[in-house]
XYZ file of C-alpha atoms in Angstrom:
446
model
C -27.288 21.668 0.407
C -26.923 22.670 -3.242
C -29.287 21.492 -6.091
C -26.983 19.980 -8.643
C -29.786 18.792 -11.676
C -33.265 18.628 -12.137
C -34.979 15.656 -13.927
C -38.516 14.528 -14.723
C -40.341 11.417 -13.029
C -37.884 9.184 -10.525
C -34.906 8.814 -11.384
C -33.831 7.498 -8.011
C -32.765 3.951 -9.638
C -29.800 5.831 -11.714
C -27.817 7.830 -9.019
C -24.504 6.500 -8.387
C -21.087 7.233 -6.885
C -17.610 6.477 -7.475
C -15.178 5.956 -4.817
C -11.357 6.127 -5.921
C -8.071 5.615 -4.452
C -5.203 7.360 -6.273
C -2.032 5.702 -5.471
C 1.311 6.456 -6.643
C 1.364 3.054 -8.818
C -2.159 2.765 -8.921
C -5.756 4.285 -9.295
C -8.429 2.019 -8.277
C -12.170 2.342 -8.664
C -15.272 1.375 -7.316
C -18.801 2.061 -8.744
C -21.372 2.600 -6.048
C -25.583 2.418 -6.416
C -26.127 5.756 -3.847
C -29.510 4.347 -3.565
C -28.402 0.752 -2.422
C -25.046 1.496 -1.348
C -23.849 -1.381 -3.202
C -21.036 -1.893 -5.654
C -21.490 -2.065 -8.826
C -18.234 -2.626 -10.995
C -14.667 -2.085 -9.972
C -12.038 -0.989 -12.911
C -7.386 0.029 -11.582
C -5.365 1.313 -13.598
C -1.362 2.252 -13.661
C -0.895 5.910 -12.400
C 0.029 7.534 -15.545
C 2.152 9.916 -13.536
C 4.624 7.129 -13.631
C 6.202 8.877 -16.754
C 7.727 11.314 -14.208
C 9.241 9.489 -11.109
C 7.671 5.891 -9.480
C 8.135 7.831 -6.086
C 6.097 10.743 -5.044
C 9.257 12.966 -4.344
C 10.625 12.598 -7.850
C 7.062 13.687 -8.911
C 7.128 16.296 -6.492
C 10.396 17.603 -7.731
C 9.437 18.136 -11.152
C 5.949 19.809 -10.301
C 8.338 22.518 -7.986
C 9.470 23.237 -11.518
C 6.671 25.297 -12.774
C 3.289 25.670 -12.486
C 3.199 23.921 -16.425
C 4.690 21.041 -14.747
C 2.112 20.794 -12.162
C -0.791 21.215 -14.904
C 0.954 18.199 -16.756
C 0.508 16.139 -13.400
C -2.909 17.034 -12.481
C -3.736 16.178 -16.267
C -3.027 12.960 -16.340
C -4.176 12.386 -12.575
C -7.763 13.429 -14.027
C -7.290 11.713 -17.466
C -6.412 8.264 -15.272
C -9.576 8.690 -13.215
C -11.506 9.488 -16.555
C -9.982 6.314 -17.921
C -11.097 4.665 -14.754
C -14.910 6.059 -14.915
C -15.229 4.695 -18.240
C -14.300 1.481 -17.724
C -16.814 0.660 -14.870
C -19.552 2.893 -16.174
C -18.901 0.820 -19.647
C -18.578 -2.516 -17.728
C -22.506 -1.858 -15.990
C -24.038 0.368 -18.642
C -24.174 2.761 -16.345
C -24.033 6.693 -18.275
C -20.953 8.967 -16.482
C -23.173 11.362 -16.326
C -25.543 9.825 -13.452
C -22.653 9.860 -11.676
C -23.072 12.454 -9.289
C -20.885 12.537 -6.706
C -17.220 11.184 -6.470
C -15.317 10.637 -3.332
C -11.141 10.872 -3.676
C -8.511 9.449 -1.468
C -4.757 9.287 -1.971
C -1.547 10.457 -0.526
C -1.407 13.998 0.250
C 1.232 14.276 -2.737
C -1.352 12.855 -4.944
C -4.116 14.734 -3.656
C -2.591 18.388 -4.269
C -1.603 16.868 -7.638
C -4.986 16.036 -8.655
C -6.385 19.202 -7.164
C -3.454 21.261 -8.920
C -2.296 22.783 -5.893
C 1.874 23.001 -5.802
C 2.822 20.171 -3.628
C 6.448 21.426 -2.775
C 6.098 22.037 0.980
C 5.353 18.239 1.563
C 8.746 17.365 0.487
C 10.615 20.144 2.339
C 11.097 20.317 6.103
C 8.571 20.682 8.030
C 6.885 18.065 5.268
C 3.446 20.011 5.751
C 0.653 20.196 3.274
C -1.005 23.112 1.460
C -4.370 22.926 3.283
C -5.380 19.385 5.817
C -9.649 19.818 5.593
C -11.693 17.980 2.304
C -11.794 20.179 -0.676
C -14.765 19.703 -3.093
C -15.566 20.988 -6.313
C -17.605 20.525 -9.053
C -16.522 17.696 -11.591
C -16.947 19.772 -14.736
C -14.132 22.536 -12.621
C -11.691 19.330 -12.492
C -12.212 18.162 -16.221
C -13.711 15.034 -14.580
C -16.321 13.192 -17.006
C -19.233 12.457 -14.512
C -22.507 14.649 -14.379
C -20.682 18.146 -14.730
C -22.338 19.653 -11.764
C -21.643 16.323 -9.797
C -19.169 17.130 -6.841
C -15.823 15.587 -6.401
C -14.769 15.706 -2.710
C -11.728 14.434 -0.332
C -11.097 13.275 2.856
C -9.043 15.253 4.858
C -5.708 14.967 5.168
C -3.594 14.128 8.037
C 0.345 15.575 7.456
C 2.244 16.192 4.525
C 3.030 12.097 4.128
C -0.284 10.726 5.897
C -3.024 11.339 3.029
C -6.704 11.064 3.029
C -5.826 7.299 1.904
C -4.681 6.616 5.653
C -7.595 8.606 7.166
C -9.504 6.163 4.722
C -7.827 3.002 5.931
C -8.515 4.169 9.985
C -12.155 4.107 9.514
C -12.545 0.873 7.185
C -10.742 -0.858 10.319
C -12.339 1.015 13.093
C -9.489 1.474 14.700
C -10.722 5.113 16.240
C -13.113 3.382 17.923
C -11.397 0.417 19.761
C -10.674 0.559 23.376
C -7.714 -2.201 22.494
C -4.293 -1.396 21.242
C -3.830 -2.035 17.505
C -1.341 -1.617 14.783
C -2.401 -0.519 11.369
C 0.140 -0.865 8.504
C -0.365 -0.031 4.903
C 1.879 -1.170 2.926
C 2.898 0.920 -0.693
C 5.253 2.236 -2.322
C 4.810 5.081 0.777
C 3.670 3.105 4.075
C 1.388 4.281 6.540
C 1.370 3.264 9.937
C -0.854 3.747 13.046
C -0.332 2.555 16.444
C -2.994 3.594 19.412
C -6.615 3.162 20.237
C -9.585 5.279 20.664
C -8.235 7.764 22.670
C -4.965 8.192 21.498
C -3.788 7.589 17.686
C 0.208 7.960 16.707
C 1.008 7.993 13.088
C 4.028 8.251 10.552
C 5.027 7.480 6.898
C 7.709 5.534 5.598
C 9.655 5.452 1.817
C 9.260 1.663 1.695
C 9.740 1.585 -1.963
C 7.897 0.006 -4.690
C 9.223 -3.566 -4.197
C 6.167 -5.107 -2.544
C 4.475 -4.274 -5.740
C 7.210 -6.129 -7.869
C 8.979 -3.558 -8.963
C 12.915 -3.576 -8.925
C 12.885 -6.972 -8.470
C 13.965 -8.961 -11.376
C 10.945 -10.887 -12.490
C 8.568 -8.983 -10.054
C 5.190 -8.182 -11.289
C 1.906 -7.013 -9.551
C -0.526 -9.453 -7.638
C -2.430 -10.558 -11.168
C -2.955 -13.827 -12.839
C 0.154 -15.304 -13.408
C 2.009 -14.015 -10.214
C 3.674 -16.248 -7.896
C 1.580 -15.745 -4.871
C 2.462 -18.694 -2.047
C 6.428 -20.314 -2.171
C 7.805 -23.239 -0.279
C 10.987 -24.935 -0.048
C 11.794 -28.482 1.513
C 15.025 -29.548 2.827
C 16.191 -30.801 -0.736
C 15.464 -27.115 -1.475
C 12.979 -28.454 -3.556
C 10.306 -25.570 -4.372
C 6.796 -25.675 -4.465
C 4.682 -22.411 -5.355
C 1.095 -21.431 -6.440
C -0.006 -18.810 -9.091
C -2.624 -16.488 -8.689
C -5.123 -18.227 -11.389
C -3.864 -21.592 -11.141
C -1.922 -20.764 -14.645
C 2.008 -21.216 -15.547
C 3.888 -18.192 -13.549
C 4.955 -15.358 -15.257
C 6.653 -13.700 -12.486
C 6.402 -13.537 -9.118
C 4.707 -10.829 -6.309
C 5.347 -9.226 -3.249
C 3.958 -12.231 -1.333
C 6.216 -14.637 -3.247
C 9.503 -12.935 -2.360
C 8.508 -12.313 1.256
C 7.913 -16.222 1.435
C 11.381 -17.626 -0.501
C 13.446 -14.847 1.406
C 11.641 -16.441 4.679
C 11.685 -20.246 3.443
C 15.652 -19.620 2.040
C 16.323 -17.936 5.169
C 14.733 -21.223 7.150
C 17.248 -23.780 5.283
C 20.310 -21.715 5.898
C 20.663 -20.679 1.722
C 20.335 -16.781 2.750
C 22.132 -15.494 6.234
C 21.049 -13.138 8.464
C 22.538 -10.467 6.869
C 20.917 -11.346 3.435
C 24.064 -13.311 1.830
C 23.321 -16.346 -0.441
C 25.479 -19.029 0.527
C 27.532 -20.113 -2.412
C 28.949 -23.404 -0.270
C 25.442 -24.777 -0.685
C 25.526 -27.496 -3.345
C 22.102 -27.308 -5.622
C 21.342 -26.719 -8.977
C 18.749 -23.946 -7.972
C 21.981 -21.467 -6.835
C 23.745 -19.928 -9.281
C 25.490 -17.209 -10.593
C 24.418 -14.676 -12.804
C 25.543 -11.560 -14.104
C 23.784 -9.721 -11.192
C 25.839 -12.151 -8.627
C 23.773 -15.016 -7.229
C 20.229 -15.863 -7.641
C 17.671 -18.568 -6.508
C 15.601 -20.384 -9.074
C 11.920 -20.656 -7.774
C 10.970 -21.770 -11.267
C 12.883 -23.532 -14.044
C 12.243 -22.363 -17.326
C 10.094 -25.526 -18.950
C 7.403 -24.919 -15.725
C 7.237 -20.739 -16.827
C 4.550 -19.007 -18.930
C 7.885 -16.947 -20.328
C 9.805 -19.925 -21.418
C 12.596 -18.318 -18.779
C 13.432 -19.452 -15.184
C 12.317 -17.487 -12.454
C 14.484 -16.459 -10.151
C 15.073 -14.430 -7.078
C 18.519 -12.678 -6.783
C 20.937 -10.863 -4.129
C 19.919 -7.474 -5.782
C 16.297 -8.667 -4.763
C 16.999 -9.473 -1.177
C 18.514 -6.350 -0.773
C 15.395 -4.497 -2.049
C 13.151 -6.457 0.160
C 15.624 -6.022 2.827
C 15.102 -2.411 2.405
C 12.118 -2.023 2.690
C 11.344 -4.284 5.202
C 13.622 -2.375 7.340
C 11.579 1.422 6.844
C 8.405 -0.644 7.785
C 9.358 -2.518 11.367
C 11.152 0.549 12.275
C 8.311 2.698 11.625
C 6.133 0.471 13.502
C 8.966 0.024 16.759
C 9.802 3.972 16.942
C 5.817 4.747 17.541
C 5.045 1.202 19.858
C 7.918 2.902 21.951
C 6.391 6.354 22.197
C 3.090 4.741 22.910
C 5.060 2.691 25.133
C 3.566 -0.503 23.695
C 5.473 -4.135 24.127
C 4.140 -6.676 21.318
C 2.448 -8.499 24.176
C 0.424 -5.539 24.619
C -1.211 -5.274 21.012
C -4.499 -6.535 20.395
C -4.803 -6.195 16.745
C -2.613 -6.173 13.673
C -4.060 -4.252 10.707
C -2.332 -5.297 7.448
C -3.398 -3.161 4.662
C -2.596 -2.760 0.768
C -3.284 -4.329 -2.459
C -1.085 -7.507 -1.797
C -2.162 -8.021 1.838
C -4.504 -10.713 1.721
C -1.795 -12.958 0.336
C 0.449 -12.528 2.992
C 2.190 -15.604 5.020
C 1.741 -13.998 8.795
C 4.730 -16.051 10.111
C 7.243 -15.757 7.243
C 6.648 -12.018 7.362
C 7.493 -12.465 10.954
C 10.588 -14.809 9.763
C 11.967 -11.757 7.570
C 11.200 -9.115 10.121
C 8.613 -6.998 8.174
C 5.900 -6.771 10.724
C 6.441 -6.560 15.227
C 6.100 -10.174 16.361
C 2.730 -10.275 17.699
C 0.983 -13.882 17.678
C -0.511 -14.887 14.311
C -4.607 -15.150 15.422
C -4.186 -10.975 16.339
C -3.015 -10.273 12.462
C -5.826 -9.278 10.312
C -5.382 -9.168 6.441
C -8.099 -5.902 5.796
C -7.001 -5.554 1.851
C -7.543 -1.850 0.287
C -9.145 -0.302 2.852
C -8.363 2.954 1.806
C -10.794 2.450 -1.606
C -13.155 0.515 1.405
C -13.099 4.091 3.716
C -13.536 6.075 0.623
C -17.404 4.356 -0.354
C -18.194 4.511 3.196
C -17.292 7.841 2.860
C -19.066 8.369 -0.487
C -22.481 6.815 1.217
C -22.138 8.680 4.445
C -22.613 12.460 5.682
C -21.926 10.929 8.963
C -18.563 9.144 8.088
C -17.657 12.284 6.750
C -17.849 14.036 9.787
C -16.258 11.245 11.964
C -13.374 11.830 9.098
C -12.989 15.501 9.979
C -12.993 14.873 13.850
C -10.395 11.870 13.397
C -7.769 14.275 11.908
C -8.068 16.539 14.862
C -7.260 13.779 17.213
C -4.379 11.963 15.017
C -1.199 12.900 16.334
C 1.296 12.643 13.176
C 5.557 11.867 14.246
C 8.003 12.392 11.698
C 10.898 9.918 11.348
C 13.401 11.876 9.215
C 13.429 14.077 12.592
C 13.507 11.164 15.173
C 17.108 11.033 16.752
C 16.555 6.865 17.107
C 15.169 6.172 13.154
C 18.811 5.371 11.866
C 19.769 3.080 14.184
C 16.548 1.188 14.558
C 16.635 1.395 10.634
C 20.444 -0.575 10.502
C 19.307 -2.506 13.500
C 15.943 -3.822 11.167
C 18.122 -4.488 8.161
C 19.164 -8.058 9.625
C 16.770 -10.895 8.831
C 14.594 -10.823 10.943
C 16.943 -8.025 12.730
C 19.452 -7.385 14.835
C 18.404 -8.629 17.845
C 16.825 -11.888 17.527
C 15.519 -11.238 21.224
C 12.458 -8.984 19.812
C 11.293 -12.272 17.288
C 11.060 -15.053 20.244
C 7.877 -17.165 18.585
C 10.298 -17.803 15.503
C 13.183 -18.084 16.688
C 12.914 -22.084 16.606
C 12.620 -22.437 12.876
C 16.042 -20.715 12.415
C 18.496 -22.561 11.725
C 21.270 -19.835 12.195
C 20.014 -19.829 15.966
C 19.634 -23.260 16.715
């Protein structure tokens, strides 16, 4: 115990917290009352790192460069949490500087970043980080705007690609304390995945790529007013959609493109293999200068005054990364030596999650094909784990114990990753056998 201040009268009624999840795209807040435990204002931002790489190893690469390099990084890392602070301490009138205690979680890349310690191991076989337990230190040491002799502290880390963020997201679910089988995905640019129960938890990390958060896909855009959220298509290949908001679309998120891949995949316009078929007479395929595209929006229903449109380039994104994320998930229900039929729960975490179609991510082959009433849409746990963290001593400790217990498998080094990878890339994959409960709706199987 450490006395950090000393104040006159009770001041009990002004001590808060701030819980924060840096991500690679994005650093969210929460403002926490320590006295009530409640939250009081919530304020994301873009990583600012962005400047140097969207992917953590591009980032990684240029802080290997020089320790300069790695100052920039942690720099803007603390000036993005600053910028962050403000913003829900401005949006509650609450003063940064009766904020005494923040709680971090993030990727372990993200974490030595922020920390400045020279993340180069975690890209470089055997992928292992500088130091696993929490760090804290004192927010003034950091450059971090709350009360100066506040303490900023971390969850511990798993491996060098399973952060504090996935410790985070175990505990939010409760996952380490089930006696029933359960999957945990979150989904990111980097995605975590769990498979186990209480007494044994396998993990691993997969380069899914940034295309669930709309990037690299033409008129992708983050789950915000305006986004595409929910797509259908009738047998006319008529399209109906909904906007987060209610408003004209702008663009369209991860959830839209998961749900026209599915519904054009349904109606025979995509194949298995991800090919638009060009034999199908409607205005809505066409040809662009990036090959063939699908309009989901024509350009007098837009908020751009352009038609929105989803193209082969897309497909092949989504294809992707749909691919690193049901392999990831196969390779560790085989080592656990888990069938679908055999897993209780499905944890589906990540800032898009909650608008997630269950069966057309089945359709496209993102997630195992367990039934739909076992899938559970949990949202940002990670930011969840991190106040329960913030408001508990206890949860802290259960934090530490959980990463002694987590058994971490690395998929660059698993002989079986390639092929289950090529096998995945198939919509919904290769073998049609492992997706029986959708099978039906396909046409190309009927």
């Amino acid at each position: 115990r450490r006395i950090i201040g000393v104040e006159p009268g009770d001041t009990s009624d002004r001590i808060f917290g701030l819980a924060l999840d840096i991500g690679t795209s994005k650093i969210v807040g929460h403002l926490v009352d320590l006295k009530s435990g409640r939250t009081i204002a919530v304020a994301s931002i873009e990583n600012p790192q962005a400047v140097y790489g969207e992917d953590i190893i591009t980032r990684i690469t240029h802080a290997s460069k020089g320790d300069a390099n790695l100052k920039e990084l942690q720099r803007l890392a603390v000036d993005g949490i600053n910028k962050v602070l403000h913003e829900v301490c401005g949006n509650s009138g609450v003063d940064p500087f009766n904020v005494y205690e923040v709680m971090i979680v993030g990727n372990t890349a993200m974490h030595h970043f922020f920390f400045g310690i020279q993340p180069k191991y975690v890209a470089q076989s055997p992928y292992v980080p500088a130091l696993r337990k929490a760090v804290s230190v004192k927010a003034k040491d950091l450059g971090v705007d709350a009360y100066p002799c506040g303490i900023v502290t971390s969850l511990p880390i798993v491996a060098g690609f399973v952060g504090a963020d996935a410790v985070a997201d175990v505990i939010a679910t409760g996952m380490h304390e089930l006696s029933e089988n359960s999957i945990l995905i979150d989904i990111g640019t980097n995605t975590e995945v769990f498979v186990g129960n209480r007494d044994y938890l396998l993990c691993c990390s997969c380069a899914s790529g940034p295309a669930f958060e709309g990037a690299h896909i033409k008129h992708g855009m983050r789950a915000v007013t305006g986004a595409i959220e929910k797509v259908h298509i009738d047998n006319n290949f008529d399209v109906k959609y909904e906007t987060i908001g209610g408003v004209k679309p702008l663009g369209v998120c991860g959830s839209a493109v998961i749900d026209v891949i599915a519904e054009m995949f349904k109606h025979g316009i995509i194949d298995a293999n991800g090919r638009i078929n060009s034999q199908i007479e409607s205005p809505r395929i066409r040809a662009s200068n990036e090959g063939l595209e699908f309009v989901i929006a024509w350009k007098d229903e837009t908020a751009t005054g352009r038609e929105i449109t989803v193209t082969q380039k897309d497909i092949r994104e989504f294809q992707l990364a749909k691919a690193a994320i049901y392999s990831a998930c196969s390779i560790l229900m085989k080592k656990r030596g888990l069938s679908e039929e055999k897993i209780d729960f499905l944890f589906i975490a990540g800032a898009f999650g909650n608008y997630i179609n269950p069966e057309n991510a089945k359709v496209i082959g993102l997630i195992p094909d367990v039934t739909s009433e076992k899938i559970r849409f949990v949202g940002n746990t990670a930011v969840a784990g991190a106040k329960m963290a913030l408001i508990s001593k206890e949860m802290r400790n259960a934090a530490e114990q959980l990463v002694e217990k987590i058994r971490y498998h690395e998929l660059a080094a698993d002989p079986n990753f390639n092929q289950e990878f090529i096998n995945a890339l198939n919509i919904p994959h290769r073998f049609i056998g492992r997706f029986p409960s959708i099978r039906k709706h396909l046409k190309s199987f009927r």
